[in-house]
CSV table of C-alpha atoms in Angstrom, one decimal:
chain,number,residue,atom,x,y,z
A,29,MET,CA,-81.4,-4.2,32.7
A,30,THR,CA,-79.7,-4.1,29.4
A,31,ASN,CA,-82.1,-5.0,26.9
A,32,VAL,CA,-80.7,-8.6,25.9
A,33,SER,CA,-84.1,-9.8,23.7
A,34,TRP,CA,-82.7,-7.8,20.3
A,35,PRO,CA,-78.8,-9.1,20.2
A,36,LEU,CA,-80.7,-12.8,21.4
A,37,ALA,CA,-82.6,-12.2,18.3
A,38,ASP,CA,-79.9,-11.4,16.5
A,39,PHE,CA,-78.1,-14.3,17.5
A,40,ALA,CA,-80.7,-16.6,16.9
A,41,ALA,CA,-81.2,-15.3,13.4
A,42,ARG,CA,-77.7,-16.2,12.4
A,43,LEU,CA,-79.9,-20.5,11.8
A,44,LEU,CA,-81.3,-18.7,8.8
A,45,GLU,CA,-79.6,-18.2,5.5
A,46,PRO,CA,-77.8,-14.6,6.4
A,47,PRO,CA,-80.1,-12.9,3.2
A,48,GLU,CA,-83.4,-14.6,5.0
A,49,ARG,CA,-81.7,-13.4,8.2
A,50,GLU,CA,-81.7,-9.3,6.6
A,51,ALA,CA,-84.6,-9.3,5.4
A,52,VAL,CA,-86.8,-10.6,8.4
A,53,LEU,CA,-84.6,-8.4,11.4
A,54,GLY,CA,-84.6,-5.4,8.6
A,55,ASP,CA,-89.4,-6.2,8.4
A,56,LEU,CA,-89.2,-7.1,12.5
A,57,MET,CA,-87.4,-3.8,12.8
A,58,GLU,CA,-89.0,-1.7,10.7
A,59,ALA,CA,-92.9,-2.6,12.1
A,60,GLY,CA,-91.3,-1.8,15.9
A,61,GLU,CA,-91.8,-5.5,17.0
A,62,THR,CA,-90.1,-5.8,20.5
A,63,GLY,CA,-87.0,-7.3,21.0
A,64,TRP,CA,-88.9,-10.2,22.9
A,65,ARG,CA,-91.9,-10.8,20.2
A,66,ALA,CA,-88.6,-10.4,17.5
A,67,LEU,CA,-87.0,-13.5,18.8
A,68,ARG,CA,-90.5,-15.1,19.2
A,69,ASP,CA,-90.5,-14.4,15.0
A,70,VAL,CA,-87.7,-15.5,14.4
A,71,PHE,CA,-87.6,-19.4,15.9
A,72,GLY,CA,-90.7,-19.5,14.4
A,73,LEU,CA,-89.4,-18.7,11.7
A,74,ILE,CA,-86.6,-21.4,11.8
A,75,ILE,CA,-88.8,-24.0,13.3
A,76,LEU,CA,-90.8,-24.0,10.2
A,77,ARG,CA,-87.8,-24.0,7.8
A,78,HIS,CA,-86.5,-27.4,9.5
A,79,ALA,CA,-90.2,-29.3,9.7
A,80,LEU,CA,-90.7,-28.1,6.3
A,81,ILE,CA,-87.7,-30.1,5.1
A,82,PHE,CA,-89.6,-34.0,6.6
A,83,ARG,CA,-92.7,-33.0,4.3
A,84,THR,CA,-90.8,-34.4,1.5
A,85,PHE,CA,-89.0,-37.9,1.2
A,86,ARG,CA,-85.5,-36.9,1.2
A,87,PRO,CA,-85.1,-37.0,4.3
A,88,TRP,CA,-85.8,-40.4,5.4
A,89,LEU,CA,-85.0,-41.6,2.7
A,90,VAL,CA,-81.3,-39.9,3.9
A,91,GLY,CA,-82.0,-41.2,7.3
A,92,PHE,CA,-83.9,-44.7,7.3
A,93,GLY,CA,-82.6,-45.7,4.2
A,94,LEU,CA,-78.8,-44.6,4.4
A,95,ALA,CA,-78.2,-43.1,7.9
A,96,LEU,CA,-79.1,-45.7,9.7
A,97,PRO,CA,-78.1,-49.3,8.9
A,98,ALA,CA,-74.9,-48.1,7.3
A,99,SER,CA,-74.1,-46.9,11.1
A,100,TYR,CA,-75.5,-50.2,11.7
A,101,LEU,CA,-73.1,-52.2,10.6
A,102,LEU,CA,-70.3,-49.7,10.8
A,103,THR,CA,-70.4,-50.3,14.8
A,104,TRP,CA,-70.3,-53.8,13.6
A,105,VAL,CA,-67.2,-53.6,12.0
A,106,SER,CA,-65.6,-51.3,14.5
A,107,PHE,CA,-66.7,-53.8,17.1
A,108,SER,CA,-64.5,-56.2,14.9
A,109,VAL,CA,-61.6,-53.8,14.3
A,110,SER,CA,-61.4,-53.1,18.0
A,111,SER,CA,-61.6,-57.0,19.0
A,112,THR,CA,-59.3,-58.0,16.4
A,113,PHE,CA,-56.9,-54.9,17.3
A,114,GLU,CA,-56.8,-56.5,20.9
A,115,ARG,CA,-56.7,-60.3,20.0
A,116,ILE,CA,-54.1,-60.1,18.2
A,117,PHE,CA,-51.3,-57.3,20.4
A,118,GLY,CA,-51.5,-59.4,23.7
A,119,LEU,CA,-54.9,-56.9,24.6
A,120,ALA,CA,-57.2,-59.6,24.0
A,121,LYS,CA,-59.5,-60.2,28.2
A,122,VAL,CA,-60.8,-63.2,28.2
A,123,GLY,CA,-64.3,-63.8,26.7
A,124,VAL,CA,-64.1,-60.7,24.3
A,125,HIS,CA,-65.9,-62.3,21.3
A,126,TRP,CA,-64.3,-62.5,18.0
A,127,TRP,CA,-67.4,-63.0,16.1
A,128,PRO,CA,-68.3,-62.1,13.1
A,129,THR,CA,-64.7,-61.9,12.2
A,130,GLY,CA,-61.4,-61.5,14.1
A,131,HIS,CA,-59.7,-64.2,12.5
A,132,GLU,CA,-57.1,-62.3,10.6
A,133,GLY,CA,-53.7,-61.1,11.2
A,134,LEU,CA,-52.1,-57.7,10.8
A,135,LEU,CA,-52.3,-57.5,7.1
A,136,LEU,CA,-55.9,-58.0,6.6
A,137,LEU,CA,-56.6,-55.6,10.4
A,138,SER,CA,-55.7,-53.2,8.1
A,139,CYS,CA,-57.2,-53.2,5.6
A,140,HIS,CA,-60.2,-54.3,7.8
A,141,VAL,CA,-59.2,-50.2,9.2
A,142,LEU,CA,-59.2,-48.6,5.8
A,143,LEU,CA,-62.8,-50.0,4.7
A,144,LEU,CA,-63.7,-49.0,7.4
A,145,VAL,CA,-62.3,-45.9,7.5
A,146,VAL,CA,-63.6,-45.5,3.7
A,147,TRP,CA,-66.9,-46.5,4.1
A,148,SER,CA,-67.8,-44.3,6.7
A,149,TRP,CA,-66.2,-41.4,5.1
A,150,ILE,CA,-68.2,-41.7,2.3
A,151,ALA,CA,-71.0,-42.3,4.6
A,152,GLY,CA,-71.2,-38.8,5.9
A,153,PHE,CA,-69.6,-37.6,2.6
A,154,LEU,CA,-73.2,-38.9,0.9
A,155,TYR,CA,-75.5,-37.7,4.1
A,156,ALA,CA,-74.4,-34.5,3.9
A,157,SER,CA,-74.6,-33.9,-0.1
A,158,LEU,CA,-77.9,-35.9,-0.4
A,159,SER,CA,-79.7,-34.2,2.1
A,160,ARG,CA,-77.8,-31.0,4.3
A,161,ARG,CA,-81.1,-30.2,5.5
A,162,SER,CA,-81.9,-32.7,7.6
A,163,LEU,CA,-77.8,-33.8,8.5
A,164,LEU,CA,-78.8,-33.6,12.1
A,165,PHE,CA,-81.5,-36.0,11.7
A,166,SER,CA,-79.2,-37.8,9.9
A,167,VAL,CA,-76.3,-37.8,12.5
A,168,ALA,CA,-78.7,-38.6,15.6
A,169,LEU,CA,-79.9,-41.9,13.5
A,170,CYS,CA,-76.3,-43.2,12.8
A,171,LEU,CA,-76.1,-42.7,16.7
A,172,ALA,CA,-79.4,-44.6,17.6
A,173,PRO,CA,-77.5,-48.5,17.3
A,174,PHE,CA,-75.4,-47.5,19.6
A,175,PHE,CA,-77.6,-45.8,22.0
A,176,PHE,CA,-80.3,-48.2,21.6
A,177,TYR,CA,-79.3,-52.0,20.5
A,178,ASP,CA,-77.9,-54.3,22.2
A,179,PHE,CA,-74.2,-55.6,21.2
A,180,ARG,CA,-73.2,-57.4,22.9
A,181,ILE,CA,-69.3,-56.8,23.1
A,182,GLY,CA,-68.3,-58.1,26.1
A,183,PRO,CA,-65.4,-56.7,28.1
A,184,LEU,CA,-64.8,-54.3,25.2
A,185,PRO,CA,-65.5,-50.6,25.7
A,186,LYS,CA,-68.6,-49.5,24.4
A,187,PRO,CA,-67.0,-46.6,22.7
A,188,CYS,CA,-65.2,-48.9,20.5
A,189,LEU,CA,-67.8,-49.3,18.3
A,190,LEU,CA,-68.1,-45.2,17.4
A,191,LEU,CA,-64.6,-46.0,15.4
A,192,PHE,CA,-66.4,-44.7,12.6
A,193,VAL,CA,-68.0,-41.4,13.7
A,194,LEU,CA,-64.8,-39.3,13.1
A,195,PRO,CA,-64.1,-40.6,9.7
A,196,MET,CA,-68.2,-40.2,8.7
A,197,LEU,CA,-67.6,-36.3,10.4
A,198,LEU,CA,-64.9,-35.6,8.1
A,199,GLY,CA,-66.9,-36.9,5.2
A,200,ILE,CA,-70.0,-34.8,6.3
A,201,PHE,CA,-67.5,-31.9,6.7
A,202,HIS,CA,-65.7,-32.3,3.2
A,203,SER,CA,-68.9,-32.0,1.9
A,204,LEU,CA,-70.1,-29.0,3.6
A,205,GLN,CA,-66.6,-27.1,2.5
A,206,SER,CA,-68.5,-28.1,-1.2
A,207,ILE,CA,-65.8,-30.4,-2.0
A,208,ARG,CA,-66.6,-31.5,-5.2
A,209,ILE,CA,-65.7,-35.8,-5.8
A,210,ALA,CA,-65.0,-35.8,-9.8
A,211,PRO,CA,-66.7,-39.3,-11.0
A,212,ALA,CA,-63.4,-40.7,-12.9
A,213,SER,CA,-62.0,-40.5,-9.0
A,214,ALA,CA,-65.6,-42.4,-7.7
A,215,LEU,CA,-65.7,-44.6,-10.0
A,216,LEU,CA,-61.8,-45.5,-8.8
A,217,LEU,CA,-62.3,-45.4,-5.6
A,218,ALA,CA,-65.3,-47.4,-5.6
A,219,LEU,CA,-63.3,-50.2,-7.9
A,220,GLY,CA,-60.5,-50.3,-5.0
A,221,MET,CA,-62.6,-50.7,-2.6
A,222,THR,CA,-64.4,-53.0,-4.1
A,223,GLY,CA,-60.9,-55.1,-4.7
A,224,LEU,CA,-60.2,-54.9,-1.6
A,225,MET,CA,-63.3,-56.4,-0.2
A,226,THR,CA,-63.3,-59.1,-2.7
A,227,PHE,CA,-59.6,-59.8,-0.9
A,228,CYS,CA,-61.1,-59.4,2.7
A,229,TRP,CA,-64.3,-61.7,1.6
A,230,THR,CA,-61.5,-65.0,0.5
A,231,ASN,CA,-59.3,-64.4,3.7
A,232,GLY,CA,-62.8,-64.6,5.8
A,233,ALA,CA,-62.1,-61.7,7.1
A,234,LEU,CA,-65.4,-59.5,5.6
A,235,TRP,CA,-68.8,-60.7,7.3
A,236,ILE,CA,-71.3,-61.4,4.8
A,237,LEU,CA,-73.5,-57.9,5.1
A,238,ASN,CA,-70.9,-55.8,4.7
A,239,TRP,CA,-71.2,-56.5,1.2
A,240,ALA,CA,-74.5,-53.9,1.6
A,241,LEU,CA,-71.6,-50.9,2.4
A,242,LEU,CA,-70.6,-51.4,-1.3
A,243,ILE,CA,-74.2,-49.3,-2.2
A,244,PRO,CA,-73.1,-46.4,-0.7
A,245,THR,CA,-69.5,-46.3,-2.1
A,246,TRP,CA,-71.5,-47.0,-5.8
A,247,GLY,CA,-73.2,-44.7,-4.8
A,248,LEU,CA,-71.0,-41.8,-4.0
A,249,VAL,CA,-70.0,-42.6,-8.0
A,250,ALA,CA,-73.5,-42.0,-9.0
A,251,VAL,CA,-74.0,-38.9,-6.9
A,252,SER,CA,-70.3,-37.0,-8.7
A,253,ALA,CA,-71.5,-38.2,-12.2
A,254,ILE,CA,-74.9,-36.5,-11.4
A,255,SER,CA,-73.5,-33.3,-9.1
A,256,LYS,CA,-71.4,-33.1,-12.9
A,257,ARG,CA,-74.6,-33.2,-15.5
A,258,VAL,CA,-76.2,-30.8,-13.3
A,259,LYS,CA,-73.2,-28.7,-13.2
A,260,ARG,CA,-72.2,-28.6,-16.7
A,261,ASP,CA,-75.9,-28.2,-17.7
A,262,ARG,CA,-76.2,-25.2,-15.4
A,263,LEU,CA,-73.6,-23.2,-17.7
A,264,ALA,CA,-74.6,-24.4,-20.9
B,6,MET,CA,-105.4,-23.3,-6.6
B,7,LEU,CA,-103.8,-21.5,-4.4
B,8,GLY,CA,-104.3,-21.3,-0.2
B,9,GLU,CA,-106.0,-18.6,1.2
B,10,PHE,CA,-103.0,-17.0,2.8
B,11,GLU,CA,-101.3,-17.5,-0.5
B,12,TYR,CA,-103.8,-15.2,-2.3
B,13,LEU,CA,-104.1,-13.1,0.6
B,14,LEU,CA,-100.1,-12.5,0.2
B,15,ILE,CA,-100.1,-12.1,-3.4
B,16,THR,CA,-103.0,-9.4,-3.1
B,17,ALA,CA,-101.2,-7.4,-0.6
B,18,ALA,CA,-97.6,-7.2,-3.3
B,19,ALA,CA,-99.6,-6.9,-6.1
B,20,SER,CA,-101.5,-3.6,-4.6
B,21,LEU,CA,-98.4,-2.3,-3.2
B,22,GLY,CA,-96.6,-2.2,-6.4
B,23,ALA,CA,-93.3,-1.7,-6.5
B,24,ASP,CA,-93.2,-1.1,-2.2
B,25,ALA,CA,-94.1,-4.3,-2.3
B,26,TYR,CA,-91.7,-6.1,0.1
B,27,GLY,CA,-92.3,-7.6,3.2
B,28,ALA,CA,-92.8,-5.6,6.1
B,29,THR,CA,-95.8,-3.8,3.9
B,30,VAL,CA,-97.4,-7.3,2.8
B,31,ARG,CA,-97.3,-8.2,6.0
B,32,GLU,CA,-99.2,-4.4,7.1
B,33,VAL,CA,-101.4,-4.8,4.8
B,34,ILE,CA,-102.3,-8.9,5.2
B,35,ALA,CA,-102.9,-7.5,9.4
B,36,ALA,CA,-104.7,-4.4,8.6
B,37,ALA,CA,-107.2,-6.9,5.4
B,38,THR,CA,-107.4,-9.7,8.1
B,39,GLY,CA,-107.7,-8.0,11.5
B,40,ARG,CA,-104.9,-10.8,13.0
B,41,LYS,CA,-101.0,-10.1,12.7
B,42,CYS,CA,-99.1,-12.2,10.3
B,43,SER,CA,-96.5,-14.4,11.7
B,44,ILE,CA,-92.9,-14.1,9.3
B,45,GLY,CA,-92.2,-17.2,9.8
B,46,ALA,CA,-95.5,-17.9,7.0
B,47,LEU,CA,-95.4,-14.7,5.2
B,48,TYR,CA,-91.5,-15.9,4.5
B,49,THR,CA,-91.8,-19.4,4.0
B,50,THR,CA,-95.4,-18.7,1.8
B,51,ILE,CA,-92.9,-16.5,-0.5
B,52,GLU,CA,-90.4,-18.9,-1.0
B,53,ARG,CA,-93.6,-21.2,-1.9
B,54,LEU,CA,-94.8,-19.2,-4.5
B,55,GLU,CA,-91.7,-18.1,-6.1
B,56,GLU,CA,-91.3,-21.6,-6.0
B,57,LYS,CA,-94.5,-22.1,-8.3
B,58,GLY,CA,-93.1,-18.7,-10.5
B,59,VAL,CA,-96.5,-17.0,-9.1
B,60,LEU,CA,-93.8,-14.5,-7.7
B,61,LYS,CA,-90.8,-13.3,-8.3
B,62,THR,CA,-88.0,-11.6,-4.8
B,63,TRP,CA,-84.3,-9.9,-4.8
B,64,MET,CA,-82.9,-8.1,-1.9
B,65,SER,CA,-82.5,-4.4,-2.4
B,66,GLU,CA,-80.4,-2.0,-0.5
B,67,ALA,CA,-80.4,-1.8,3.0
B,68,THR,CA,-81.8,1.1,4.5
B,69,PRO,CA,-81.1,3.4,7.9
B,70,GLN,CA,-84.4,2.5,9.1
B,71,ARG,CA,-84.2,-1.0,9.2
B,72,GLY,CA,-81.0,-1.0,11.1
B,73,GLY,CA,-79.4,-0.9,8.1
B,74,ARG,CA,-80.4,-4.1,6.5
B,75,ALA,CA,-82.0,-5.2,3.2
B,76,LYS,CA,-85.5,-5.0,1.5
B,77,ARG,CA,-86.8,-8.2,0.2
B,78,MET,CA,-88.1,-6.9,-2.7
B,79,ILE,CA,-91.4,-9.1,-4.0
B,80,GLN,CA,-93.4,-8.6,-7.3
B,81,VAL,CA,-96.8,-10.5,-8.8
B,82,THR,CA,-95.4,-12.6,-11.9
B,83,PRO,CA,-98.2,-12.9,-14.6
B,84,LYS,CA,-98.2,-16.6,-13.4
B,85,GLY,CA,-99.1,-15.5,-10.7
B,86,VAL,CA,-101.9,-12.7,-11.7
B,87,LEU,CA,-103.6,-15.2,-13.0
B,88,ALA,CA,-103.4,-18.1,-10.3
B,89,ALA,CA,-104.7,-14.7,-8.3
B,90,LYS,CA,-107.5,-14.1,-10.8
B,91,GLU,CA,-108.5,-17.3,-11.0
B,92,PHE,CA,-109.0,-17.5,-7.1
B,93,TYR,CA,-111.1,-14.6,-6.8
B,94,GLU,CA,-113.4,-16.3,-9.3
B,95,ALA,CA,-114.3,-19.3,-7.9
B,96,VAL,CA,-114.2,-17.5,-4.4
B,97,SER,CA,-116.6,-14.9,-6.0
B,98,ARG,CA,-119.0,-17.8,-8.0
B,99,ILE,CA,-118.7,-20.2,-5.0
B,100,SER,CA,-120.7,-16.8,-2.6
B,101,ARG,CA,-123.1,-16.6,-4.8
B,102,GLY,CA,-126.4,-17.6,-2.6
B,103,ALA,CA,-124.2,-17.6,0.8
B,104,LYS,CA,-126.0,-15.7,3.4
B,105,TRP,CA,-123.4,-13.2,4.1
B,106,ALA,CA,-122.0,-12.7,0.3
B,107,MET,CA,-125.7,-11.5,-0.8
B,108,SER,CA,-126.8,-9.4,2.3
B,109,GLU,CA,-123.5,-7.6,1.8
B,110,VAL,CA,-124.9,-7.1,-1.6
B,111,ARG,CA,-128.0,-5.5,-1.1
B,112,ALA,CA,-125.7,-3.6,1.5
B,113,ASN,CA,-124.2,-1.9,-0.8
B,114,HIS,CA,-128.0,-1.1,-3.6
B,115,ASP,CA,-129.6,0.8,-0.8
């Protein structure tokens, strides 16, 4: 029977950074370890690496301070957009709640959709920028309200609550691709979002708690300014 | 102050000199302690000590004995030497008067 242990250890080691992967596998090979022992050692290192991340405050702050509350609000926004869409296009079934907003027409619905997409993108971008190593933890917390909270959405299908997920994942992807937002662009985006939210609010198309989503929006401005300063200091 | 495993790692690296890298340091620690050294503990401790400025590491060229994989070379910095010396002196001071240390001293004298 072909020994699969070393190829498995090699595959598992892909979860490590490339230089560390080389050094670890080389050390195990030089020490004459069996493939199964090497696999066990590699997994041990991976688990230890991930466990150590949570000894700092950052993953907890990003997870419980940003990801969880933001996703709770974005889930409600997803529901609001879905229920308004159903009402406007005559797909509404009897008993669908319009709460928290749902009184708007097509223009305000479009604004709401744009807000949802941009809020979600910003949230995903920040999760990956602020705590890349605990990204899976942050994403799991984002989905927690969907699985564990009883959103009374009536006859609407439950997946409608996840409209924010795709733009959020896109934000994460862009951050992981090391796409950097210039401070001026982030500021422009934040001002635009604030203006759009004010417009929606004055037309009764914004839930009061949604103002909390301005925090990550302006947080992006701070993060981009800090990133630029750090990069400038490194080059100096 | 350094931890016990950190001291073992620094001392092993210092004793190996230019030949100090992951596999050799692991061997020296295993020989001294009588127990296999976990690669997870080794590399996380190396990273932590490097962040503290106590060790310096870099990747060397690959060798055929290692399946064409590079080594992570380790060098103890002057700060590391000082830290290790402090740990050793603290252990020596606190061990004076300890039964096991005294019987060792007597055995050396005899």
